[in-house]
Amino acid sequence: MKNTIPLRKDVPAEYKWDLTAIYKSDDDWKAALSKVDTLSKAFCAFKGRLGESKETFLAALKASEAFDRNLEDVFHYASLLSSADQSDSKAQEMKNLAMMAYTKASGEQSFFLPELMAISDDKINEWLSDSAFDDYRVAIQKRLHNKAHTLSEKEERILALSAEAMQTAQTAFSMLTNVDMEFGKIVSEGEEKPLTNSTWGSLISSADRNIREQTYKQYYGVFEKHAETLSSLYAGSVNKDIFISRARGYKSSLDAALFGDKVDESVYHNLIDTVHKNIQDLHRYYALRKRVLGVSELRHYDVYVPLVSSIKMKTSYEQAVEICRAALSPLGKEYTDTLCSGLLCGWADRFENKGKRSGAFSSGCYTGYPYILLNYQDDNIRDVYTMAHEGGHSMHSYYSIKNNPFPCYEYTIFEAEVASTFNEQLVFQYLLKNAKDDEMKKFLLSKRADEVLATLHRQTMFAEFELRTHENAENGKPLTQESIRKIYRDLLEFYFGPDMVFEKESDLEGLRIPHFYNAFYVYQYATGISASLALAKRVTEGGEKELSDYFNFLKSGGSRYPIEALKVGGVNMESSAPVQAALDTFKGIVDELEKIF
């Protein structure tokens, strides 16, 4: 861990992502931005004419694609610049200009969906049967799926014009937590180290319990000072979700979030119910953690420290890349060579700098690379898994783009979390197989228990929190700081069980999770790991057919609905069986840990 966080301008170029694959310069970006209005007008020339003829409809779709591809590049480039340094006013301005262009064009193009829905089913199906529509057929059929929730042209225009304003809560939350909040420093190993959203992970997992406690209370103490503001921002985000769901005539905000992907609400509820039924294994793990750590009371700041403290791993970025290469070898040389080359040459923004967005993400578009933002720390083995995780997303994008036309290359979030956690499982299996002694096996097994529960149990808890807050607001119960924290504390107590003692600040965790501003997103981490554990077992224990099935899933892109795409890969998420199987895997790890500790 570096003791000082560099400014963006001081980060060596080879450690940054190469955005020239999108635009060679900011001037090229400006030129593309200036085309947005022209391309929008070219598409809008078809207003009132979509149903005129098959030829007119096809020409309109081509004009729409030209606009969409240009705007995607414009927004993607600006968004990546902004994420790399949120304190860079120029990058923020570029992102805002892209958002303004999008909002303006969305208002102008609001005629499209109502006119599309007005074309008779017989006529549109006849047109789409023509091979000239091969690139557009799936995308149009998916839009027609939303016919019951498409409004009039005027109403669609109003919603389109409100898009920028509806981002206010999320934008303010990000700026507050990543730029404005200062968390101070922590003295660790005789040195002062900055406490940030990125260094939090290393400091909270320190073997020194005093450092963990100080980190926890100092970090959440800053959130406490802003608790009313954060509560208001989150309540505003929930109210936005409810407004959209009611405006479009959905049964609920959950229905609105799942409907477009044809994911039945039973998938969401089955996840929560199945985790509830198996919660005793999670409680067993925390009881084990309490015993192994030798503490009289297990505190919330004790859940991240490794159970095996004798193992000190320092893994350079380049070493992590080679671990990924070896671990992912069951997927073939083309896969590993492509990913590792990307991680070393242009895809990845490797390390933390001041103002950089915390955490990690993969962001691919049809042009350029499937970019990866990291805040890699060489003393945290979790970051090796994160590299493999985000690499899974990027390779999913890589194969989707190679095998699909632009209108249907984008896969859903539901599918995305499969490819990423699949990679994590292969990394774990590789490291465990190559463990040099029993102490290393203990270390890896305990780390894997932490990783699985973080993705399966913890994300399910988050999903249940989102469900409860939205249901409360939908039922006329205002979301206040007190009510939000009460909902979150109740869930903490249920999921962590009787061996956990919480601090008064613990429920502030519910006010610091960025994903909560993209409602009903996090459950897909839990369903994703459930599917990925099944697929990883299927691929590693199977043969050419099982591997081919998995690659057919990766190549599907947006050409199928997610449930169907996963069936192609070999798993059925409409059943609770994959979730139960994942929970059984966790139970097996806990059983093994109880034997060896």
Coordinates of C-alpha atoms in Angstrom, one line a residue:
M1 CA 0.0 0.0 0.0
K2 CA 1.4 3.4 -0.9
N3 CA 1.5 5.9 2.0
T4 CA 0.5 8.8 -0.3
I5 CA -2.2 8.9 -3.0
P6 CA -0.8 10.4 -6.2
L7 CA -2.5 13.0 -8.3
R8 CA -3.9 11.8 -11.6
K9 CA -1.3 13.7 -13.6
D10 CA 1.5 11.9 -11.7
V11 CA 0.4 8.4 -12.6
P12 CA 2.6 6.8 -15.3
A13 CA 0.9 6.3 -18.7
E14 CA 1.5 2.6 -18.7
Y15 CA -0.7 2.3 -15.5
K16 CA -3.6 4.0 -17.1
W17 CA -6.2 2.7 -19.6
D18 CA -5.7 3.7 -23.2
L19 CA -8.7 5.7 -24.3
T20 CA -7.2 6.5 -27.7
A21 CA -9.0 3.3 -28.9
I22 CA -12.2 5.4 -28.7
Y23 CA -10.9 8.9 -29.6
K24 CA -7.3 9.9 -30.4
S25 CA -7.8 13.2 -28.5
D26 CA -10.3 15.3 -26.7
D27 CA -10.7 17.3 -29.9
D28 CA -11.9 14.2 -31.7
W29 CA -14.4 13.7 -28.8
K30 CA -15.6 17.3 -29.3
A31 CA -16.1 16.7 -33.0
A32 CA -18.1 13.6 -32.2
L33 CA -20.2 15.5 -29.6
S34 CA -21.0 18.1 -32.3
K35 CA -22.4 15.3 -34.5
V36 CA -25.0 14.2 -31.8
D37 CA -27.5 16.9 -32.8
T38 CA -27.1 16.3 -36.5
L39 CA -27.5 12.5 -36.2
S40 CA -30.5 13.0 -33.9
K41 CA -32.2 15.2 -36.4
A42 CA -31.5 12.7 -39.2
F43 CA -33.3 10.1 -37.1
C44 CA -36.1 12.5 -36.1
A45 CA -36.8 13.0 -39.8
F46 CA -38.7 9.7 -39.7
K47 CA -41.2 11.0 -37.1
G48 CA -44.7 10.2 -38.1
R49 CA -43.4 7.8 -40.8
L50 CA -42.3 4.6 -39.0
G51 CA -45.3 2.6 -40.1
E52 CA -45.2 4.0 -43.7
S53 CA -43.4 1.0 -45.2
K54 CA -40.9 -1.7 -44.5
E55 CA -38.2 0.3 -46.3
T56 CA -38.9 3.5 -44.3
F57 CA -38.8 1.5 -41.0
L58 CA -35.5 -0.1 -41.9
A59 CA -34.0 3.3 -42.9
A60 CA -35.2 4.7 -39.5
L61 CA -33.5 1.8 -37.7
K62 CA -30.2 2.5 -39.5
A63 CA -30.4 6.2 -38.6
S64 CA -31.1 5.3 -35.0
E65 CA -28.1 3.0 -34.9
A66 CA -25.8 5.7 -36.4
F67 CA -27.0 8.0 -33.6
D68 CA -26.7 5.4 -30.8
R69 CA -23.2 4.4 -31.8
N70 CA -21.9 7.9 -31.9
L71 CA -23.5 8.9 -28.6
E72 CA -22.3 5.7 -26.9
D73 CA -18.7 6.5 -27.8
V74 CA -19.2 10.1 -26.7
F75 CA -20.7 9.3 -23.3
H76 CA -18.3 6.3 -22.7
Y77 CA -15.2 8.3 -23.2
A78 CA -16.3 11.2 -21.0
S79 CA -17.6 8.8 -18.3
L80 CA -14.2 7.0 -18.2
L81 CA -12.3 10.2 -17.9
S82 CA -14.6 11.3 -15.1
S83 CA -14.3 8.1 -13.2
A84 CA -10.5 8.2 -13.3
D85 CA -10.5 11.6 -11.6
Q86 CA -13.8 13.0 -10.2
S87 CA -12.1 16.1 -9.1
D88 CA -11.1 17.0 -12.8
S89 CA -13.5 19.8 -13.7
K90 CA -12.9 19.4 -17.4
A91 CA -13.8 15.7 -17.3
Q92 CA -16.9 16.4 -15.2
E93 CA -17.9 19.1 -17.8
M94 CA -17.4 16.6 -20.6
K95 CA -19.6 14.1 -18.9
N96 CA -22.2 16.7 -18.2
L97 CA -22.2 17.8 -21.8
A98 CA -22.6 14.2 -23.0
M99 CA -25.5 13.8 -20.5
M100 CA -27.1 17.0 -21.7
A101 CA -26.8 15.9 -25.3
Y102 CA -28.4 12.6 -24.4
T103 CA -31.2 14.2 -22.5
K104 CA -32.0 16.6 -25.4
A105 CA -31.9 13.9 -28.0
S106 CA -34.0 11.6 -25.9
G107 CA -36.7 14.2 -25.7
E108 CA -36.6 14.7 -29.5
Q109 CA -36.7 10.9 -30.2
S110 CA -39.5 10.2 -27.7
F111 CA -41.8 9.6 -30.8
F112 CA -40.1 6.3 -31.6
L113 CA -41.6 3.9 -29.0
P114 CA -45.2 5.1 -29.3
E115 CA -45.0 4.9 -33.1
L116 CA -43.4 1.5 -32.9
M117 CA -46.2 0.2 -30.6
A118 CA -48.8 1.6 -33.0
I119 CA -47.7 -0.6 -35.9
S120 CA -49.9 -3.7 -35.9
D121 CA -48.4 -7.0 -34.7
D122 CA -49.0 -8.6 -38.1
K123 CA -47.3 -5.9 -40.0
I124 CA -44.2 -5.7 -37.7
N125 CA -43.8 -9.4 -37.6
E126 CA -44.0 -9.6 -41.4
W127 CA -41.3 -6.9 -41.8
L128 CA -39.0 -8.5 -39.2
S129 CA -39.1 -11.8 -41.0
D130 CA -37.1 -10.2 -43.8
S131 CA -33.3 -10.9 -43.6
A132 CA -32.7 -7.2 -44.0
F133 CA -33.7 -6.8 -40.4
D134 CA -31.4 -9.5 -39.1
D135 CA -29.3 -7.0 -37.1
Y136 CA -32.4 -5.3 -35.6
R137 CA -34.9 -8.1 -35.1
V138 CA -34.0 -9.1 -31.5
A139 CA -33.7 -5.5 -30.3
I140 CA -37.1 -4.6 -31.8
Q141 CA -38.8 -7.7 -30.3
K142 CA -37.4 -6.8 -26.9
R143 CA -38.8 -3.3 -27.2
L144 CA -42.2 -4.7 -28.1
H145 CA -42.1 -6.8 -24.9
N146 CA -42.5 -3.4 -23.1
K147 CA -45.6 -2.4 -25.1
A148 CA -47.9 -2.5 -22.1
H149 CA -45.7 0.0 -20.3
T150 CA -44.9 2.4 -23.1
L151 CA -46.7 5.8 -22.8
S152 CA -47.8 8.4 -25.3
E153 CA -45.3 10.5 -27.2
K154 CA -45.8 13.5 -24.9
E155 CA -45.5 11.4 -21.8
E156 CA -42.4 9.6 -23.1
R157 CA -40.9 13.0 -23.9
I158 CA -41.5 14.2 -20.4
L159 CA -39.8 11.2 -18.9
A160 CA -36.9 11.5 -21.3
L161 CA -36.3 15.1 -20.5
S162 CA -36.3 14.3 -16.8
A163 CA -33.4 11.7 -17.1
E164 CA -30.6 14.1 -16.2
A165 CA -32.5 15.5 -13.2
M166 CA -33.2 12.0 -12.0
Q167 CA -29.5 11.3 -11.7
T168 CA -29.1 14.1 -9.1
A169 CA -29.2 11.9 -6.0
Q170 CA -26.7 9.3 -7.4
T171 CA -24.4 12.1 -8.6
A172 CA -24.5 14.0 -5.3
F173 CA -23.9 10.7 -3.4
S174 CA -20.8 9.9 -5.5
M175 CA -19.3 13.4 -5.2
L176 CA -20.0 13.5 -1.5
T177 CA -18.4 10.1 -0.7
N178 CA -15.6 10.1 -3.2
V179 CA -14.5 13.8 -3.3
D180 CA -15.8 15.9 -0.4
M181 CA -15.5 13.4 2.5
E182 CA -12.1 13.3 4.2
F183 CA -11.5 10.3 6.4
G184 CA -8.1 11.3 7.8
K185 CA -5.2 9.0 8.5
I186 CA -4.5 5.9 10.5
V187 CA -1.2 5.0 12.1
S188 CA -0.4 1.5 11.0
E189 CA 2.9 -0.3 11.5
G190 CA 4.4 2.9 12.8
E191 CA 3.4 4.9 9.7
E192 CA 0.6 7.3 9.0
K193 CA -1.6 5.9 6.2
P194 CA -4.5 7.7 4.5
L195 CA -7.9 6.3 5.1
T196 CA -9.9 6.3 1.9
N197 CA -12.7 4.3 0.3
S198 CA -10.0 2.3 -1.4
T199 CA -7.5 1.8 1.5
W200 CA -10.5 0.9 3.8
G201 CA -10.3 -2.7 2.7
S202 CA -6.6 -3.2 3.7
L203 CA -6.9 -1.3 7.0
I204 CA -10.1 -3.0 8.2
S205 CA -8.5 -6.4 7.6
S206 CA -5.4 -5.5 9.7
A207 CA -4.3 -8.2 12.2
D208 CA -4.2 -5.4 14.8
R209 CA -7.6 -5.2 16.3
N210 CA -7.0 -1.7 17.6
I211 CA -6.4 -0.5 14.0
R212 CA -9.5 -2.3 12.8
E213 CA -11.6 -0.6 15.5
Q214 CA -10.1 2.8 14.9
T215 CA -10.5 2.5 11.1
Y216 CA -14.1 1.4 11.5
K217 CA -15.1 4.2 13.9
Q218 CA -13.2 6.9 12.2
Y219 CA -14.6 5.9 8.8
Y220 CA -18.2 5.6 9.9
G221 CA -17.8 8.7 12.1
V222 CA -17.5 10.8 8.9
F223 CA -20.7 9.1 7.5
E224 CA -22.4 9.9 10.8
K225 CA -21.8 13.6 10.3
H226 CA -23.5 13.4 6.9
A227 CA -26.2 10.9 7.9
E228 CA -29.2 13.2 7.3
T229 CA -27.9 14.2 3.8
L230 CA -27.2 10.6 2.9
S231 CA -30.6 9.5 4.1
S232 CA -32.3 12.2 2.0
L233 CA -30.3 11.3 -1.1
Y234 CA -31.2 7.6 -0.8
A235 CA -34.8 8.4 -0.1
G236 CA -34.8 10.6 -3.2
S237 CA -33.4 7.7 -5.3
V238 CA -36.1 5.3 -4.0
N239 CA -38.8 7.9 -4.7
K240 CA -37.4 8.3 -8.3
D241 CA -37.8 4.5 -8.8
I242 CA -41.3 4.5 -7.5
F243 CA -42.3 7.5 -9.7
I244 CA -41.0 5.7 -12.8
S245 CA -42.7 2.4 -11.9
R246 CA -46.1 4.1 -11.3
A247 CA -45.8 6.4 -14.3
R248 CA -45.3 3.4 -16.5
G249 CA -48.0 1.3 -14.9
Y250 CA -45.9 -1.4 -13.2
K251 CA -47.2 -3.3 -10.2
S252 CA -44.2 -2.1 -8.2
S253 CA -40.6 -0.8 -8.5
L254 CA -39.4 -4.4 -8.3
D255 CA -41.7 -5.3 -11.2
A256 CA -40.4 -2.4 -13.2
A257 CA -36.8 -3.5 -12.6
L258 CA -37.3 -7.1 -13.6
F259 CA -39.9 -6.9 -16.3
G260 CA -37.6 -5.8 -19.2
D261 CA -35.4 -8.8 -18.8
K262 CA -38.3 -11.2 -18.4
V263 CA -37.1 -12.2 -15.0
D264 CA -40.1 -13.3 -12.8
E265 CA -40.3 -11.8 -9.3
S266 CA -40.2 -15.4 -8.0
V267 CA -36.5 -15.5 -8.9
Y268 CA -35.9 -12.5 -6.5
H269 CA -38.0 -13.9 -3.7
N270 CA -36.7 -17.5 -4.1
L271 CA -33.2 -16.1 -3.6
I272 CA -34.1 -14.4 -0.3
D273 CA -36.2 -17.4 0.9
T274 CA -33.5 -19.9 0.1
V275 CA -30.8 -17.9 1.9
H276 CA -33.1 -17.5 4.9
K277 CA -33.6 -21.3 5.1
N278 CA -29.9 -21.9 5.2
I279 CA -28.9 -19.0 7.4
Q280 CA -27.7 -21.4 10.2
D281 CA -24.5 -22.2 8.1
L282 CA -23.7 -18.5 8.0
H283 CA -24.2 -18.2 11.7
R284 CA -21.9 -21.3 12.2
Y285 CA -19.2 -19.5 10.2
Y286 CA -19.4 -16.4 12.4
A287 CA -19.3 -18.6 15.5
L288 CA -16.1 -20.2 14.1
R289 CA -14.7 -16.8 13.3
K290 CA -15.2 -15.7 16.9
R291 CA -13.5 -18.9 18.2
V292 CA -10.5 -18.7 15.9
L293 CA -9.9 -15.0 16.6
G294 CA -10.1 -15.7 20.3
V295 CA -12.3 -12.7 21.1
S296 CA -14.9 -12.6 23.8
E297 CA -17.2 -10.5 21.6
L298 CA -17.2 -10.7 17.8
R299 CA -17.5 -7.1 16.5
H300 CA -18.5 -5.9 13.1
Y301 CA -14.9 -4.7 12.5
D302 CA -13.7 -8.3 13.0
V303 CA -15.4 -9.8 9.9
Y304 CA -12.8 -8.8 7.4
V305 CA -9.5 -9.9 9.1
P306 CA -8.0 -13.1 7.8
L307 CA -8.5 -16.1 10.1
V308 CA -5.0 -17.1 9.3
S309 CA -2.7 -14.3 10.2
S310 CA 0.6 -16.1 9.6
I311 CA 0.2 -15.9 5.8
K312 CA 1.5 -12.6 4.4
M313 CA 0.9 -12.3 0.7
K314 CA 2.2 -9.5 -1.4
T315 CA 1.2 -9.9 -5.1
S316 CA 2.4 -7.4 -7.6
Y317 CA 0.0 -6.4 -10.4
E318 CA 2.0 -8.3 -12.9
Q319 CA 2.0 -11.4 -10.7
A320 CA -1.7 -11.2 -10.4
V321 CA -2.0 -11.1 -14.2
E322 CA 0.0 -14.4 -14.4
I323 CA -2.2 -16.0 -11.7
C324 CA -5.2 -15.2 -13.8
R325 CA -3.5 -16.6 -16.9
A326 CA -2.8 -19.9 -15.1
A327 CA -6.1 -20.1 -13.2
L328 CA -8.3 -19.4 -16.2
S329 CA -6.4 -21.9 -18.5
P330 CA -9.4 -24.3 -18.6
L331 CA -11.0 -21.6 -20.8
G332 CA -8.3 -21.9 -23.4
K333 CA -5.3 -20.0 -24.6
E334 CA -7.2 -17.5 -26.8
Y335 CA -9.2 -16.5 -23.7
T336 CA -6.2 -16.1 -21.4
D337 CA -3.9 -14.4 -24.0
T338 CA -6.6 -11.9 -24.9
L339 CA -7.4 -11.0 -21.2
C340 CA -3.8 -10.9 -20.0
S341 CA -2.7 -8.8 -22.9
G342 CA -5.5 -6.4 -22.2
L343 CA -4.7 -6.2 -18.5
L344 CA -1.1 -5.3 -19.3
C345 CA -1.6 -3.1 -22.4
G346 CA -4.4 -0.6 -22.4
W347 CA -7.6 -2.1 -20.9
A348 CA -7.0 -1.4 -17.3
D349 CA -6.6 1.7 -15.1
R350 CA -4.5 0.0 -12.4
F351 CA -4.0 1.9 -9.2
E352 CA -5.7 4.5 -7.0
N353 CA -5.2 8.2 -7.5
K354 CA -6.8 11.2 -5.9
G355 CA -10.3 11.7 -7.0
K356 CA -10.6 8.3 -8.6
R357 CA -13.8 6.4 -8.2
S358 CA -13.5 3.8 -5.5
G359 CA -14.0 0.1 -6.1
A360 CA -13.7 -1.5 -9.5
F361 CA -15.8 -1.9 -12.7
S362 CA -15.6 -3.1 -16.3
S363 CA -17.1 -0.8 -18.9
G364 CA -17.2 -2.0 -22.5
C365 CA -18.8 -0.4 -25.5
Y366 CA -18.9 -1.4 -29.2
T367 CA -15.9 0.8 -29.9
G368 CA -12.5 0.6 -28.1
Y369 CA -11.5 -1.9 -25.4
P370 CA -13.7 -3.5 -22.7
Y371 CA -12.1 -1.2 -20.1
I372 CA -11.4 -2.1 -16.4
L373 CA -11.1 0.3 -13.5
L374 CA -9.1 -1.0 -10.6
N375 CA -7.7 0.4 -7.4
Y376 CA -5.2 -2.5 -7.1
Q377 CA -3.5 -3.0 -3.7
D378 CA -0.6 -5.5 -3.7
D379 CA -1.1 -6.5 0.0
N380 CA -4.7 -7.5 -0.4
I381 CA -5.3 -10.9 -2.0
R382 CA -8.9 -9.9 -2.6
D383 CA -7.6 -7.6 -5.4
V384 CA -6.3 -10.6 -7.4
Y385 CA -9.9 -12.0 -7.3
T386 CA -11.2 -8.5 -8.3
M387 CA -8.9 -8.5 -11.3
A388 CA -10.2 -11.9 -12.4
H389 CA -13.8 -10.8 -11.7
E390 CA -13.6 -7.6 -13.8
G391 CA -11.7 -9.5 -16.4
G392 CA -14.6 -11.9 -16.6
H393 CA -16.9 -9.0 -17.3
S394 CA -14.6 -7.6 -20.0
M395 CA -14.1 -11.0 -21.7
H396 CA -17.9 -11.4 -21.7
S397 CA -18.1 -8.0 -23.5
Y398 CA -15.2 -9.0 -25.8
Y399 CA -17.1 -12.1 -27.0
S400 CA -20.5 -10.4 -27.1
I401 CA -19.1 -7.6 -29.4
K402 CA -17.3 -10.1 -31.6
N403 CA -20.4 -12.2 -32.2
N404 CA -23.3 -9.8 -32.3
P405 CA -24.4 -6.7 -34.3
F406 CA -24.5 -3.4 -32.4
P407 CA -28.2 -3.3 -31.7
C408 CA -28.1 -6.5 -29.6
Y409 CA -24.6 -6.9 -28.3
E410 CA -25.3 -5.7 -24.7
Y411 CA -26.0 -8.4 -22.2
T412 CA -27.9 -7.8 -19.0
I413 CA -26.5 -7.3 -15.5
F414 CA -28.2 -10.6 -14.6
E415 CA -25.9 -12.4 -17.0
A416 CA -22.9 -10.3 -16.3
E417 CA -22.3 -11.5 -12.8
V418 CA -22.0 -15.1 -14.0
A419 CA -18.9 -14.6 -16.1
S420 CA -17.2 -12.5 -13.4
T421 CA -17.8 -14.9 -10.4
F422 CA -17.0 -17.9 -12.7
N423 CA -13.5 -16.5 -13.0
E424 CA -13.2 -16.0 -9.2
Q425 CA -14.1 -19.7 -8.6
L426 CA -11.3 -20.8 -11.0
V427 CA -8.8 -18.5 -9.3
F428 CA -9.7 -20.1 -5.9
Q429 CA -9.5 -23.6 -7.3
Y430 CA -6.0 -22.9 -8.8
L431 CA -4.6 -21.3 -5.6
L432 CA -6.0 -24.1 -3.4
K433 CA -4.6 -26.8 -5.7
N434 CA -1.2 -25.1 -5.6
A435 CA -1.2 -24.4 -1.9
K436 CA 2.2 -25.4 -0.4
D437 CA 1.1 -26.4 3.1
D438 CA -1.9 -26.8 5.4
E439 CA -1.6 -23.3 6.7
M440 CA -2.0 -22.0 3.1
K441 CA -5.0 -24.2 2.6
K442 CA -6.6 -22.8 5.8
F443 CA -5.9 -19.3 4.6
L444 CA -7.4 -19.9 1.1
L445 CA -10.5 -21.8 2.5
S446 CA -11.3 -19.1 5.0
K447 CA -10.8 -16.4 2.3
R448 CA -13.1 -18.3 0.0
A449 CA -15.7 -18.5 2.7
D450 CA -15.5 -14.8 3.0
E451 CA -15.7 -14.3 -0.7
V452 CA -18.7 -16.5 -1.2
L453 CA -20.7 -15.0 1.7
A454 CA -19.8 -11.5 0.5
T455 CA -21.3 -12.3 -2.9
L456 CA -24.1 -14.7 -1.9
H457 CA -25.3 -13.9 1.6
R458 CA -24.3 -10.2 1.8
Q459 CA -25.7 -9.3 -1.6
T460 CA -28.9 -11.1 -0.7
M461 CA -29.1 -9.0 2.5
F462 CA -28.6 -5.9 0.4
A463 CA -31.3 -7.1 -2.0
E464 CA -33.7 -7.6 0.9
F465 CA -32.9 -4.1 2.2
E466 CA -33.7 -2.6 -1.1
L467 CA -37.0 -4.6 -1.3
R468 CA -38.0 -3.4 2.2
T469 CA -37.1 0.3 1.7
H470 CA -39.0 0.4 -1.6
E471 CA -42.0 -1.5 -0.2
N472 CA -42.1 0.9 2.8
A473 CA -42.1 3.9 0.6
E474 CA -44.7 2.4 -1.8
N475 CA -46.9 1.7 1.2
G476 CA -46.8 5.3 2.4
K477 CA -44.1 5.0 5.1
P478 CA -41.6 7.8 4.7
L479 CA -37.9 6.9 4.5
T480 CA -36.1 8.9 7.2
Q481 CA -32.6 8.4 8.7
E482 CA -34.2 6.6 11.6
S483 CA -36.4 4.2 9.5
I484 CA -33.6 3.4 7.0
R485 CA -31.2 2.6 9.7
K486 CA -33.8 0.5 11.6
I487 CA -34.4 -1.6 8.5
Y488 CA -30.7 -2.1 8.0
R489 CA -29.9 -2.9 11.6
D490 CA -32.7 -5.5 11.7
L491 CA -31.1 -7.2 8.7
L492 CA -27.6 -7.0 10.2
E493 CA -28.8 -8.8 13.3
F494 CA -30.6 -11.5 11.3
Y495 CA -27.8 -12.2 8.8
F496 CA -24.9 -12.1 11.2
G497 CA -26.6 -14.0 14.0
P498 CA -26.2 -14.2 17.8
D499 CA -22.4 -14.1 17.9
M500 CA -22.1 -10.6 16.5
V501 CA -22.0 -7.4 18.6
F502 CA -22.7 -4.3 16.6
E503 CA -21.6 -0.7 17.1
K504 CA -24.0 2.2 17.2
E505 CA -22.5 3.2 13.8
S506 CA -23.0 -0.2 12.2
D507 CA -26.3 0.5 10.5
L508 CA -24.7 3.5 8.7
E509 CA -23.3 0.9 6.3
G510 CA -26.7 1.0 4.6
L511 CA -26.0 4.6 3.6
R512 CA -22.7 4.1 2.0
I513 CA -23.3 1.4 -0.7
P514 CA -23.2 3.0 -4.2
H515 CA -25.1 0.2 -5.8
F516 CA -28.3 1.1 -3.9
Y517 CA -28.6 4.1 -6.3
N518 CA -29.2 1.5 -9.1
A519 CA -32.1 -0.2 -7.5
F520 CA -32.5 -4.0 -7.6
Y521 CA -29.1 -4.5 -9.1
V522 CA -27.3 -6.3 -6.3
Y523 CA -29.4 -9.4 -6.2
Q524 CA -27.8 -10.3 -9.5
Y525 CA -24.5 -10.8 -7.7
A526 CA -26.1 -13.5 -5.6
T527 CA -27.9 -15.2 -8.5
G528 CA -24.7 -14.7 -10.6
I529 CA -22.5 -16.6 -8.2
S530 CA -25.1 -19.3 -7.9
A531 CA -25.1 -19.8 -11.6
S532 CA -21.3 -19.5 -11.9
L533 CA -20.5 -22.1 -9.3
A534 CA -22.7 -24.5 -11.2
L535 CA -21.1 -23.7 -14.5
A536 CA -17.6 -23.7 -13.2
K537 CA -18.1 -27.2 -11.9
R538 CA -19.8 -28.2 -15.2
V539 CA -16.9 -26.9 -17.3
T540 CA -14.0 -28.1 -15.1
E541 CA -15.5 -31.6 -14.7
G542 CA -16.9 -31.8 -18.2
G543 CA -15.5 -31.9 -21.7
E544 CA -15.7 -30.1 -25.0
K545 CA -19.5 -29.8 -25.0
E546 CA -19.6 -28.2 -21.6
L547 CA -16.9 -25.7 -22.5
S548 CA -18.6 -25.0 -25.8
D549 CA -21.9 -24.4 -24.0
Y550 CA -20.2 -21.9 -21.7
F551 CA -18.7 -20.0 -24.6
N552 CA -22.0 -20.0 -26.4
F553 CA -23.4 -18.3 -23.3
L554 CA -20.6 -15.7 -23.4
K555 CA -21.2 -15.1 -27.1
S556 CA -25.0 -14.6 -26.7
G557 CA -24.6 -11.0 -25.8
G558 CA -28.1 -9.5 -25.9
S559 CA -29.4 -12.0 -28.5
R560 CA -31.5 -13.8 -25.8
Y561 CA -33.2 -13.0 -22.6
P562 CA -30.9 -13.8 -19.6
I563 CA -32.8 -16.8 -18.3
E564 CA -32.6 -18.4 -21.8
A565 CA -29.0 -17.5 -22.3
L566 CA -28.1 -19.2 -19.0
K567 CA -30.0 -22.3 -20.1
V568 CA -27.8 -22.3 -23.2
G569 CA -24.8 -22.3 -20.9
G570 CA -26.3 -25.2 -18.9
V571 CA -28.1 -23.8 -15.8
N572 CA -31.7 -23.0 -15.0
M573 CA -32.2 -19.9 -12.8
E574 CA -35.9 -20.3 -12.6
S575 CA -35.3 -23.1 -10.2
S576 CA -34.0 -22.5 -6.7
A577 CA -31.6 -25.4 -7.2
P578 CA -28.6 -23.3 -8.3
V579 CA -29.0 -21.1 -5.2
Q580 CA -29.3 -24.1 -2.9
A581 CA -26.3 -25.7 -4.6
A582 CA -24.2 -22.6 -4.0
L583 CA -25.3 -22.5 -0.3
D584 CA -24.3 -26.2 -0.1
T585 CA -20.9 -25.3 -1.4
F586 CA -20.6 -22.7 1.3
K587 CA -21.7 -25.2 3.9
G588 CA -19.0 -27.6 2.7
I589 CA -16.4 -24.9 3.2
V590 CA -17.6 -24.2 6.7
D591 CA -17.6 -27.9 7.5
E592 CA -14.0 -28.2 6.3
L593 CA -12.9 -25.1 8.3
E594 CA -14.5 -26.6 11.4
K595 CA -12.4 -29.7 10.9
I596 CA -9.1 -28.0 10.3
F597 CA -9.3 -25.2 13.0

